[in-house]
CSV table of C-alpha atoms in Angstrom, one decimal:
chain,number,residue,atom,x,y,z
E,1,MET,CA,28.0,-37.9,-2.4
E,2,ASP,CA,30.3,-38.5,0.5
E,3,LYS,CA,33.4,-36.6,-0.7
E,4,ILE,CA,33.7,-33.0,0.4
E,5,ILE,CA,35.3,-31.0,-2.4
E,6,ILE,CA,38.0,-28.7,-1.1
E,7,PHE,CA,38.1,-25.4,-2.9
E,8,ASP,CA,41.2,-23.4,-1.9
E,9,THR,CA,41.2,-19.6,-2.4
E,10,THR,CA,44.5,-18.7,-0.7
E,11,LEU,CA,45.8,-17.2,-4.0
E,12,ARG,CA,42.7,-15.1,-4.4
E,13,ASP,CA,40.8,-14.3,-1.2
E,14,GLY,CA,43.8,-15.1,0.9
E,15,GLU,CA,46.0,-12.7,-1.1
E,16,GLN,CA,43.4,-9.9,-0.3
E,17,SER,CA,44.7,-10.0,3.3
E,18,PRO,CA,46.5,-6.7,4.0
E,19,GLY,CA,50.2,-7.3,3.3
E,20,ALA,CA,49.7,-10.8,1.7
E,21,SER,CA,50.5,-9.8,-1.9
E,22,MET,CA,52.6,-12.3,-3.7
E,23,ASN,CA,54.5,-12.2,-7.0
E,24,THR,CA,54.0,-14.7,-9.8
E,25,GLU,CA,56.9,-17.0,-8.8
E,26,GLU,CA,55.6,-17.2,-5.2
E,27,LYS,CA,52.1,-18.0,-6.4
E,28,ILE,CA,53.4,-20.8,-8.5
E,29,GLN,CA,55.2,-22.3,-5.6
E,30,ILE,CA,52.1,-22.2,-3.5
E,31,ALA,CA,50.0,-23.6,-6.3
E,32,LEU,CA,52.2,-26.6,-6.8
E,33,GLN,CA,52.1,-27.3,-3.0
E,34,LEU,CA,48.3,-27.0,-3.0
E,35,GLU,CA,48.3,-29.7,-5.7
E,36,ARG,CA,50.6,-31.9,-3.5
E,37,LEU,CA,48.2,-31.2,-0.6
E,38,GLY,CA,45.4,-32.8,-2.6
E,39,VAL,CA,43.2,-29.7,-3.1
E,40,ASP,CA,40.4,-30.3,-5.6
E,41,VAL,CA,39.8,-26.8,-6.9
E,42,MET,CA,42.3,-23.9,-6.7
E,43,GLU,CA,41.1,-20.4,-7.2
E,44,ALA,CA,44.3,-19.0,-8.7
E,45,GLY,CA,43.3,-15.3,-8.7
E,46,PHE,CA,41.1,-12.7,-10.2
E,47,ALA,CA,42.2,-12.5,-13.9
E,48,ALA,CA,40.6,-9.1,-14.6
E,49,ALA,CA,42.1,-7.4,-11.6
E,50,SER,CA,45.5,-6.7,-13.2
E,51,SER,CA,48.0,-7.9,-15.8
E,52,GLY,CA,50.0,-9.4,-13.0
E,53,ASP,CA,47.0,-11.5,-11.8
E,54,PHE,CA,46.3,-12.7,-15.3
E,55,ASP,CA,49.9,-13.7,-15.8
E,56,ALA,CA,50.1,-15.6,-12.5
E,57,ILE,CA,46.8,-17.5,-13.2
E,58,ASN,CA,48.0,-18.3,-16.8
E,59,GLN,CA,51.4,-19.6,-15.5
E,60,ILE,CA,49.7,-21.7,-12.9
E,61,ALA,CA,47.3,-23.1,-15.5
E,62,LYS,CA,50.2,-24.2,-17.6
E,63,GLN,CA,51.9,-26.1,-14.8
E,64,ALA,CA,49.0,-27.6,-12.9
E,65,GLN,CA,48.5,-31.3,-13.5
E,66,ASN,CA,45.8,-32.8,-11.4
E,67,ILE,CA,44.0,-29.8,-9.9
E,68,ARG,CA,41.1,-27.8,-11.2
E,69,VAL,CA,42.2,-24.2,-11.8
E,70,ALA,CA,39.6,-21.4,-11.3
E,71,SER,CA,39.6,-17.7,-11.9
E,72,LEU,CA,37.1,-15.4,-10.2
E,73,ALA,CA,35.1,-13.0,-12.4
E,74,ARG,CA,32.4,-10.4,-11.8
E,75,ALA,CA,29.2,-10.9,-13.8
E,76,ILE,CA,30.7,-8.7,-16.5
E,77,GLU,CA,31.7,-9.8,-19.9
E,78,LYS,CA,35.3,-8.5,-19.8
E,79,ASP,CA,36.0,-10.2,-16.5
E,80,ILE,CA,34.7,-13.5,-17.7
E,81,LYS,CA,36.7,-13.3,-21.0
E,82,ALA,CA,39.9,-12.5,-19.0
E,83,ALA,CA,39.2,-15.5,-16.7
E,84,GLY,CA,38.5,-17.8,-19.6
E,85,ASP,CA,41.7,-16.7,-21.4
E,86,ALA,CA,43.8,-17.0,-18.3
E,87,ILE,CA,42.8,-20.6,-17.4
E,88,LYS,CA,42.8,-21.8,-21.0
E,89,PRO,CA,46.1,-23.9,-20.7
E,90,ALA,CA,44.8,-25.8,-17.6
E,91,LYS,CA,43.8,-29.5,-18.0
E,92,PHE,CA,40.8,-28.8,-15.7
E,93,GLN,CA,39.2,-25.4,-15.8
E,94,ARG,CA,36.5,-23.5,-13.9
E,95,ILE,CA,35.2,-19.9,-14.1
E,96,HIS,CA,33.8,-18.6,-10.9
E,97,THR,CA,31.4,-15.7,-11.5
E,98,PHE,CA,29.4,-13.8,-8.9
E,99,ILE,CA,27.0,-11.0,-8.2
E,100,ALA,CA,25.6,-9.6,-4.9
E,101,THR,CA,22.1,-10.7,-3.9
E,102,SER,CA,21.4,-9.1,-0.5
E,103,PRO,CA,19.1,-6.1,-0.4
E,104,ILE,CA,21.8,-3.8,1.0
E,105,HIS,CA,24.3,-4.7,-1.7
E,106,MET,CA,21.8,-4.5,-4.6
E,107,GLU,CA,20.5,-1.1,-3.4
E,108,TYR,CA,23.7,0.7,-2.4
E,109,LYS,CA,26.5,-1.1,-4.3
E,110,LEU,CA,25.0,-2.4,-7.5
E,111,LYS,CA,22.2,0.1,-7.7
E,112,MET,CA,20.2,-2.5,-9.5
E,113,LYS,CA,16.7,-4.0,-9.2
E,114,PRO,CA,16.4,-7.7,-8.3
E,115,ASP,CA,15.1,-8.6,-11.8
E,116,ASP,CA,18.1,-6.9,-13.3
E,117,VAL,CA,20.4,-8.8,-11.0
E,118,ILE,CA,18.9,-12.1,-12.1
E,119,LYS,CA,19.2,-11.1,-15.8
E,120,ARG,CA,22.9,-10.2,-15.3
E,121,ALA,CA,23.6,-13.5,-13.5
E,122,VAL,CA,22.0,-15.6,-16.3
E,123,GLU,CA,24.0,-13.7,-19.0
E,124,ALA,CA,27.2,-14.2,-17.0
E,125,VAL,CA,26.7,-17.9,-16.6
E,126,LYS,CA,25.8,-18.4,-20.3
E,127,TYR,CA,28.8,-16.4,-21.4
E,128,ALA,CA,31.1,-18.3,-19.1
E,129,LYS,CA,29.8,-21.6,-20.6
E,130,THR,CA,31.2,-20.5,-23.9
E,131,PHE,CA,34.7,-20.9,-22.4
E,132,VAL,CA,34.4,-23.8,-20.0
E,133,ASP,CA,31.9,-26.6,-19.1
E,134,ASP,CA,32.5,-26.0,-15.3
E,135,VAL,CA,30.9,-22.8,-14.1
E,136,GLU,CA,30.5,-21.8,-10.5
E,137,PHE,CA,28.0,-19.1,-9.6
E,138,SER,CA,28.1,-17.2,-6.3
E,139,CYS,CA,25.5,-15.1,-4.6
E,140,GLU,CA,27.7,-12.5,-2.8
E,141,ASP,CA,26.4,-11.8,0.7
E,142,ALA,CA,24.0,-14.8,0.6
E,143,GLY,CA,24.2,-14.7,4.4
E,144,ARG,CA,22.1,-11.5,4.4
E,145,SER,CA,20.0,-12.4,1.3
E,146,GLU,CA,16.4,-13.2,1.3
E,147,ILE,CA,15.8,-17.0,0.9
E,148,SER,CA,13.0,-16.5,-1.7
E,149,PHE,CA,15.4,-14.4,-3.9
E,150,LEU,CA,18.2,-16.9,-3.4
E,151,LYS,CA,16.0,-19.6,-4.7
E,152,GLU,CA,14.9,-17.6,-7.7
E,153,ILE,CA,18.4,-16.5,-8.8
E,154,CYS,CA,20.0,-19.9,-8.1
E,155,ASP,CA,17.3,-21.6,-10.1
E,156,ALA,CA,17.9,-19.2,-13.0
E,157,ALA,CA,21.7,-19.7,-12.8
E,158,ILE,CA,21.4,-23.5,-12.8
E,159,ASN,CA,19.1,-23.4,-15.8
E,160,ALA,CA,21.7,-21.2,-17.5
E,161,GLY,CA,24.4,-23.9,-17.0
E,162,ALA,CA,25.9,-23.3,-13.5
E,163,THR,CA,27.3,-26.6,-12.1
E,164,THR,CA,28.2,-25.3,-8.6
E,165,ILE,CA,26.2,-22.8,-6.6
E,166,ASN,CA,28.1,-21.0,-3.9
E,167,LEU,CA,26.2,-19.4,-0.9
E,168,PRO,CA,28.8,-17.3,0.9
E,169,ASP,CA,28.4,-15.6,4.2
E,170,THR,CA,30.6,-12.8,2.9
E,171,VAL,CA,30.7,-10.7,6.1
E,172,GLY,CA,30.6,-13.6,8.6
E,173,PHE,CA,27.2,-12.6,9.9
E,174,LEU,CA,25.3,-15.8,10.6
E,175,LEU,CA,25.4,-18.0,13.7
E,176,PRO,CA,25.8,-21.7,13.3
E,177,ASN,CA,22.1,-22.6,13.8
E,178,GLU,CA,21.0,-19.9,11.4
E,179,ILE,CA,23.4,-20.9,8.6
E,180,TYR,CA,22.4,-24.6,9.0
E,181,ALA,CA,18.7,-23.8,8.5
E,182,LYS,CA,19.4,-21.5,5.5
E,183,MET,CA,21.8,-24.0,3.9
E,184,LYS,CA,19.5,-26.9,4.5
E,185,GLU,CA,16.6,-25.2,2.8
E,186,MET,CA,18.7,-24.2,-0.2
E,187,CYS,CA,20.3,-27.7,-0.5
E,188,ASP,CA,16.8,-29.3,-0.4
E,189,PHE,CA,15.6,-26.8,-3.1
E,190,ILE,CA,18.7,-27.3,-5.4
E,191,GLY,CA,18.8,-31.1,-4.9
E,192,SER,CA,21.1,-32.9,-7.3
E,193,ARG,CA,20.9,-30.2,-10.0
E,194,ALA,CA,24.2,-28.6,-8.8
E,195,ILE,CA,26.8,-28.9,-6.1
E,196,VAL,CA,26.2,-26.5,-3.3
E,197,SER,CA,29.2,-24.7,-1.9
E,198,ALA,CA,29.9,-22.9,1.4
E,199,HIS,CA,32.2,-19.9,1.7
E,200,ASN,CA,32.3,-18.4,5.2
E,201,HIS,CA,34.2,-15.5,6.6
E,202,ASN,CA,35.5,-15.3,10.1
E,203,ASP,CA,34.3,-11.8,11.3
E,204,LEU,CA,32.7,-13.4,14.4
E,205,GLY,CA,35.2,-16.2,14.7
E,206,LEU,CA,32.6,-18.7,13.4
E,207,ALA,CA,33.9,-19.5,9.9
E,208,VAL,CA,35.0,-23.1,10.5
E,209,ALA,CA,32.0,-23.9,12.8
E,210,ASN,CA,29.6,-22.4,10.2
E,211,THR,CA,31.2,-24.4,7.4
E,212,LEU,CA,30.8,-27.6,9.3
E,213,GLU,CA,27.2,-26.8,9.8
E,214,CYS,CA,26.9,-26.2,6.0
E,215,ILE,CA,28.4,-29.7,5.4
E,216,LYS,CA,25.9,-31.2,7.8
E,217,ALA,CA,23.1,-29.4,5.9
E,218,GLY,CA,24.1,-30.8,2.6
E,219,ALA,CA,26.9,-28.6,1.1
E,220,ARG,CA,29.5,-30.7,-0.7
E,221,GLN,CA,32.1,-28.1,-1.5
E,222,VAL,CA,33.8,-25.9,1.1
E,223,GLU,CA,35.8,-22.8,0.2
E,224,CYS,CA,38.8,-22.1,2.5
E,225,THR,CA,42.3,-20.8,2.8
E,226,ILE,CA,45.6,-22.0,4.3
E,227,ASN,CA,46.1,-20.5,7.8
E,228,GLY,CA,42.6,-18.9,7.4
E,229,LEU,CA,44.0,-16.0,5.4
E,230,GLY,CA,41.5,-13.6,3.8
E,231,GLU,CA,39.8,-10.2,3.9
E,232,ARG,CA,39.3,-8.6,7.3
E,233,ALA,CA,39.3,-11.5,9.9
E,234,GLY,CA,39.9,-14.1,7.2
E,235,ASN,CA,38.2,-17.2,5.8
E,236,ALA,CA,37.5,-20.7,7.1
E,237,ALA,CA,41.0,-22.4,7.6
E,238,LEU,CA,41.5,-25.4,5.4
E,239,GLU,CA,43.6,-27.2,8.0
E,240,GLU,CA,40.9,-26.8,10.7
E,241,LEU,CA,38.1,-28.0,8.4
E,242,VAL,CA,40.0,-31.0,7.1
E,243,MET,CA,41.2,-32.2,10.5
E,244,ALA,CA,37.8,-31.7,12.1
E,245,ILE,CA,36.3,-33.9,9.4
E,246,LYS,CA,39.1,-36.5,9.8
E,247,THR,CA,39.2,-36.4,13.6
E,248,ARG,CA,35.5,-36.5,14.2
E,249,SER,CA,34.7,-39.2,11.7
E,250,ASP,CA,32.5,-40.7,14.5
E,251,VAL,CA,30.1,-37.9,13.8
E,252,LEU,CA,30.7,-36.9,10.2
E,253,SER,CA,31.4,-40.3,8.6
E,254,PRO,CA,31.2,-41.3,5.8
E,255,LEU,CA,32.1,-37.7,4.8
E,256,HIS,CA,35.7,-37.3,3.8
E,257,THR,CA,38.2,-35.3,1.8
E,258,ASP,CA,41.1,-36.2,-0.5
E,259,ILE,CA,43.6,-34.0,1.4
E,260,VAL,CA,47.0,-35.5,2.1
E,261,ALA,CA,47.1,-34.7,5.9
E,262,LYS,CA,51.0,-34.9,6.1
E,263,GLU,CA,51.2,-32.0,3.6
E,264,ILE,CA,49.2,-29.6,5.9
E,265,TYR,CA,52.1,-28.3,8.0
E,266,PRO,CA,54.5,-27.9,5.1
E,267,THR,CA,51.8,-26.0,3.2
E,268,SER,CA,51.1,-23.8,6.2
E,269,ARG,CA,54.8,-23.0,6.6
E,270,LEU,CA,55.3,-22.2,2.9
E,271,VAL,CA,52.3,-19.8,2.9
E,272,ALA,CA,53.5,-18.1,6.1
E,273,THR,CA,57.0,-17.8,4.9
E,274,ILE,CA,56.1,-16.3,1.5
E,275,THR,CA,53.4,-13.9,2.8
E,276,GLY,CA,55.2,-12.9,6.0
E,277,ILE,CA,52.0,-13.5,7.9
E,278,GLU,CA,52.6,-16.0,10.7
E,279,PRO,CA,49.7,-17.9,12.3
E,280,GLN,CA,49.2,-16.8,15.9
E,281,PRO,CA,51.0,-19.2,18.3
E,282,ASN,CA,47.8,-20.8,19.6
E,283,LYS,CA,46.3,-21.2,16.1
E,284,ALA,CA,44.6,-24.6,15.9
E,285,ILE,CA,46.4,-27.3,14.0
E,286,VAL,CA,49.4,-25.3,12.7
E,287,GLY,CA,50.2,-22.7,15.5
E,288,LYS,CA,53.7,-23.2,17.1
E,289,ASN,CA,52.0,-24.0,20.4
E,290,ALA,CA,49.4,-26.4,18.9
E,291,PHE,CA,51.4,-29.4,20.2
E,292,ALA,CA,53.2,-27.7,23.1
E,293,HIS,CA,52.5,-28.6,26.7
E,294,GLU,CA,53.7,-26.4,29.6
E,295,SER,CA,51.5,-27.5,32.4
E,296,GLY,CA,53.1,-30.2,34.5
E,297,ILE,CA,49.9,-32.2,34.7
E,298,HIS,CA,49.6,-32.1,30.9
E,299,GLN,CA,53.2,-33.0,30.3
E,300,ASP,CA,52.8,-36.0,32.7
E,301,GLY,CA,49.7,-37.2,30.9
E,302,VAL,CA,51.2,-36.8,27.4
E,303,LEU,CA,54.3,-38.8,28.4
E,304,LYS,CA,52.2,-41.6,29.7
E,305,HIS,CA,49.8,-41.6,26.8
E,306,ALA,CA,49.8,-38.9,24.0
E,307,GLN,CA,46.0,-39.0,23.5
E,308,THR,CA,45.4,-37.8,27.1
E,309,TYR,CA,45.9,-34.2,25.8
E,310,GLU,CA,46.5,-34.6,22.0
E,311,ILE,CA,43.5,-35.5,19.8
E,312,ILE,CA,45.7,-35.5,16.7
E,313,SER,CA,49.5,-36.0,16.4
E,314,ALA,CA,52.0,-33.6,15.1
E,315,GLU,CA,53.3,-36.3,12.8
E,316,SER,CA,49.9,-36.7,11.2
E,317,ILE,CA,50.0,-33.2,9.7
E,318,GLY,CA,53.7,-33.4,8.7
E,319,ALA,CA,54.9,-31.4,11.7
E,320,GLY,CA,57.3,-34.0,13.2
E,321,LYS,CA,60.5,-33.3,14.9
E,322,ASN,CA,62.5,-30.6,13.3
E,323,ASN,CA,65.9,-32.4,13.4
E,324,LEU,CA,68.8,-31.1,11.5
E,325,VAL,CA,69.5,-33.4,8.5
E,326,LEU,CA,71.8,-31.4,6.4
E,327,GLY,CA,75.2,-29.7,7.0
E,328,LYS,CA,78.1,-28.2,5.2
E,329,HIS,CA,79.2,-31.6,3.8
E,330,SER,CA,75.7,-32.4,2.4
E,331,GLY,CA,75.7,-32.7,-1.4
E,332,ARG,CA,73.4,-31.2,-4.0
E,333,HIS,CA,71.4,-34.3,-4.5
E,334,ALA,CA,70.5,-34.6,-0.7
E,335,PHE,CA,69.7,-30.9,-0.7
E,336,LYS,CA,67.3,-31.3,-3.7
E,337,ASP,CA,65.6,-34.2,-2.0
E,338,LYS,CA,65.1,-32.2,1.2
E,339,LEU,CA,63.5,-29.3,-0.9
E,340,ILE,CA,61.1,-31.8,-2.4
E,341,GLN,CA,60.1,-33.0,1.1
E,342,LEU,CA,59.6,-29.4,2.2
E,343,GLY,CA,57.2,-28.7,-0.8
E,344,PHE,CA,59.5,-26.8,-3.1
E,345,ASP,CA,59.7,-27.5,-6.9
E,346,LEU,CA,62.7,-25.5,-8.3
E,347,ASN,CA,64.1,-25.4,-11.8
E,348,GLU,CA,67.9,-25.9,-12.3
E,349,GLU,CA,68.8,-22.3,-12.0
E,350,GLU,CA,66.8,-21.8,-8.9
E,351,LEU,CA,68.2,-25.0,-7.4
E,352,ASN,CA,71.8,-23.9,-8.0
E,353,THR,CA,71.2,-20.5,-6.4
E,354,ALA,CA,69.5,-22.0,-3.4
E,355,PHE,CA,72.2,-24.6,-2.9
E,356,SER,CA,74.9,-21.9,-3.1
E,357,ASP,CA,73.0,-19.9,-0.5
E,358,PHE,CA,72.6,-23.0,1.7
E,359,LYS,CA,76.4,-23.6,1.6
E,360,ASP,CA,77.0,-20.0,2.6
E,361,LEU,CA,74.6,-20.4,5.5
E,362,CYS,CA,76.4,-23.6,6.6
E,363,ASP,CA,79.6,-21.5,7.0
E,364,LYS,CA,77.8,-19.1,9.3
E,365,LYS,CA,75.5,-21.4,11.3
E,366,LYS,CA,76.4,-24.6,13.2
E,367,GLU,CA,73.0,-26.3,12.9
E,368,ILE,CA,70.6,-26.1,9.9
E,369,PHE,CA,67.0,-26.9,10.5
E,370,ASP,CA,64.0,-27.4,8.2
E,371,ASP,CA,62.7,-24.0,8.9
E,372,ASP,CA,66.0,-22.4,8.0
E,373,ILE,CA,65.9,-24.1,4.6
E,374,ARG,CA,62.2,-23.1,4.1
E,375,ALA,CA,63.1,-19.5,4.8
E,376,LEU,CA,66.2,-19.5,2.7
E,377,VAL,CA,64.5,-20.9,-0.4
E,378,SER,CA,61.3,-18.9,0.0
E,379,ASP,CA,63.4,-15.7,0.3
E,380,GLU,CA,65.2,-16.6,-2.9
E,381,ILE,CA,62.1,-17.4,-5.0
E,382,SER,CA,60.2,-14.4,-3.8
E,383,LYS,CA,62.8,-11.9,-5.1
E,384,VAL,CA,61.7,-9.6,-7.8
E,385,THR,CA,64.0,-8.2,-10.4
E,386,GLU,CA,67.0,-7.1,-8.3
E,387,ILE,CA,67.7,-3.5,-9.1
E,388,TYR,CA,69.6,-2.8,-5.9
E,389,ALA,CA,71.5,-5.2,-3.7
E,390,VAL,CA,73.0,-4.6,-0.2
E,391,GLU,CA,76.7,-5.0,-0.2
E,392,LYS,CA,77.7,-3.7,3.3
E,393,ILE,CA,76.4,-1.9,6.3
E,394,THR,CA,78.3,-0.3,9.2
E,395,THR,CA,76.7,1.2,12.3
E,396,ALA,CA,77.9,3.2,15.3
E,397,SER,CA,76.0,4.7,18.3
E,398,SER,CA,76.9,7.9,20.1
E,399,THR,CA,76.3,8.9,23.7
E,400,SER,CA,73.8,11.5,22.5
E,401,GLY,CA,71.4,8.8,21.6
E,402,HIS,CA,71.9,9.0,17.8
E,403,THR,CA,73.1,6.3,15.5
E,404,THR,CA,75.1,6.6,12.4
E,405,ALA,CA,74.7,4.0,9.6
E,406,ALA,CA,76.9,3.7,6.5
E,407,VAL,CA,75.5,1.7,3.7
E,408,SER,CA,76.9,0.4,0.4
E,409,ILE,CA,74.5,-0.8,-2.2
E,410,LYS,CA,75.1,-2.1,-5.8
E,411,LYS,CA,73.2,-1.1,-8.9
E,412,ASP,CA,74.3,-2.1,-12.4
E,413,GLY,CA,77.7,-3.2,-11.1
E,414,GLU,CA,78.3,0.2,-9.4
E,415,ILE,CA,78.7,0.5,-5.7
E,416,ILE,CA,76.9,3.5,-4.1
E,417,SER,CA,77.8,4.5,-0.5
E,418,GLN,CA,76.0,6.9,1.8
E,419,ALA,CA,75.7,7.5,5.5
E,420,SER,CA,73.0,9.0,7.7
E,421,LEU,CA,72.0,9.7,11.3
E,422,GLY,CA,68.9,8.1,12.7
E,423,ARG,CA,66.8,7.6,15.8
E,424,GLY,CA,68.2,4.1,16.3
E,425,THR,CA,70.1,1.7,14.1
E,426,VAL,CA,67.2,0.6,11.8
E,427,ASP,CA,66.1,4.2,11.2
E,428,ALA,CA,69.7,5.2,10.3
E,429,ILE,CA,70.1,2.2,7.9
E,430,PHE,CA,66.8,3.0,6.1
E,431,LYS,CA,67.7,6.7,5.8
E,432,ALA,CA,71.1,5.9,4.3
E,433,ILE,CA,69.5,3.6,1.8
E,434,ASP,CA,67.0,6.4,0.8
E,435,LYS,CA,70.0,8.7,0.2
E,436,ALA,CA,71.9,6.2,-1.8
E,437,SER,CA,68.9,5.2,-4.0
E,438,LYS,CA,67.4,8.7,-4.2
E,439,ASN,CA,64.0,7.1,-3.3
E,440,GLU,CA,62.4,8.2,0.0
E,441,GLY,CA,60.3,5.6,1.7
E,442,GLU,CA,58.1,5.8,4.8
E,443,LEU,CA,58.2,2.8,7.1
E,444,LYS,CA,54.6,1.5,7.8
E,445,ASP,CA,55.4,-1.8,9.6
E,446,TYR,CA,58.4,-3.7,10.8
E,447,LYS,CA,58.6,-7.2,12.1
E,448,VAL,CA,61.5,-9.4,13.1
E,449,ALA,CA,61.5,-13.0,14.1
E,450,ALA,CA,63.9,-15.9,14.6
E,451,VAL,CA,63.4,-18.5,11.9
E,452,SER,CA,64.5,-21.5,14.0
E,453,LYS,CA,66.1,-22.0,17.5
E,454,GLY,CA,69.6,-21.1,18.9
E,455,LYS,CA,71.7,-18.0,19.4
E,456,ASP,CA,72.8,-18.2,15.7
E,457,ALA,CA,69.2,-18.4,14.4
E,458,LEU,CA,68.5,-16.7,11.1
E,459,ALA,CA,66.6,-13.4,11.5
E,460,LYS,CA,63.6,-12.9,9.3
E,461,VAL,CA,62.6,-9.3,8.8
E,462,ASP,CA,59.3,-8.2,7.1
E,463,VAL,CA,58.7,-4.5,6.3
E,464,LYS,CA,55.9,-2.5,4.8
E,465,VAL,CA,57.1,0.7,3.2
E,466,ALA,CA,55.3,3.5,1.4
E,467,PHE,CA,57.0,5.1,-1.6
E,468,GLY,CA,54.7,8.0,-2.4
E,469,ASP,CA,51.2,6.6,-2.5
E,470,LYS,CA,52.4,3.0,-3.2
E,471,VAL,CA,52.8,0.6,-0.3
E,472,VAL,CA,55.0,-2.4,-0.9
E,473,ILE,CA,56.3,-5.4,1.1
E,474,GLY,CA,59.9,-6.4,1.6
E,475,HIS,CA,61.4,-9.5,3.2
E,476,GLY,CA,65.0,-9.9,4.5
E,477,LEU,CA,66.9,-12.9,5.8
E,478,ASP,CA,70.3,-13.0,7.5
E,479,ILE,CA,72.2,-14.2,10.6
E,480,ASP,CA,72.6,-10.5,11.4
E,481,THR,CA,69.3,-8.7,12.2
E,482,MET,CA,70.5,-5.3,10.9
E,483,MET,CA,71.6,-6.8,7.6
E,484,ALA,CA,68.3,-8.7,7.4
E,485,SER,CA,66.5,-5.3,7.9
E,486,ALA,CA,68.6,-3.7,5.2
E,487,LYS,CA,67.7,-6.5,2.8
E,488,ALA,CA,64.0,-6.3,3.6
E,489,TYR,CA,64.0,-2.5,2.9
E,490,ILE,CA,65.9,-3.0,-0.4
E,491,GLY,CA,63.5,-5.8,-1.3
E,492,ALA,CA,60.6,-3.4,-0.8
E,493,LEU,CA,62.4,-0.7,-2.9
E,494,ASN,CA,63.0,-3.3,-5.7
E,495,SER,CA,59.3,-4.2,-5.7
E,496,PHE,CA,58.3,-0.5,-6.0
E,497,LEU,CA,60.8,0.1,-8.8
E,498,SER,CA,59.7,-3.0,-10.7
E,499,MET,CA,56.1,-1.9,-10.5
E,500,LYS,CA,57.1,1.5,-11.8
């Protein structure tokens, strides 16, 4: 089989990145974009983790058209039932069940004997088969598992009905030559009885390299995430894997994927905007410097012939010139078409709200860029139930070094105003919001970035705030950085109160 199956786990493993939590509406937007990207299997979440996860998977399963929807489940009956129930509306379904197989995990985490682990795995696969035909079985920490035990448990799982066997390097431990040898032996052992899958973490910065070695060894499914999101140092990045296979067809042909390359950059931007986690500037394929050339020698070469220093083009991944195409005189239909191009699929109510916000932005900003629209719409769809809304902020600094902030916020149609002193403008604004809402938060993280270019660029603020023992994320967007900060803090507060 020459096709490499792309299994995207952005909505499950990617969401486990600290600070990457998403609400249901945000997950649906990403899921629909993953479908446009051409992903084969989408792991939509861990249904048994929470009612919120179950609902998000179920909603995605109802809307997905041409993509296989999977839910992760431990080798436990209640997990598997939750997964089966959550993905039931999907046209194409998969349950992905797993159990740890390394000596260290079996002894210290599971506290189980190897024979008992095999028995549990077989029972899990058989039970999963009562819900779906397509069952994936994973040997957690396969990278540090003994090859003889891997063969034994995989053989038992296949005989029980598993159609895909995943051999994850859960802690990113193996070097490329080691993972090739292990994967080759397992692929030869399994043969055509099941598809062999690779799931590599990036703890040593080797996730993509190791996954490519797994493909060369015979794996025909790769598990990855957009922008390399994931636990700790993250997972293999989908965009890097896909473009490596495409660009180095001279070595890897006839292997290929069904990914639509021009949707790579829009997908990366959507995930970054929703999660608030930007790829580092020099990130391969999708980093903002990926196609930038500062060296005079490089600039001269690229101007003469692009391939002197660019092995792929920005246009090939959908990252062409960010020209302004819309303005204050643009109509609703043109705006809707632009949103579709950018990867958004909004219902009528969401479209009306986004268009109204766009018109407001046009009155404040001379030039509107694609990234402005991405940020504007992502901010709108990511909003949870709006309990509080920012109406007005006023700040003043004194010669003593203190700042005063006066804040007016709305709740149930009532305007509540409070003022507070702070060690700087942001601190004063947040303290005033605390007083007005009677909820005291502790700021854990604060990030501000310009969405696009120009002096009038939109400011995007991301905050992480602790209310008691609950840490939540908030996003804010505005031409004025302080107003964006207030919106972000209010967004975090609304998330906390919605959870309560």
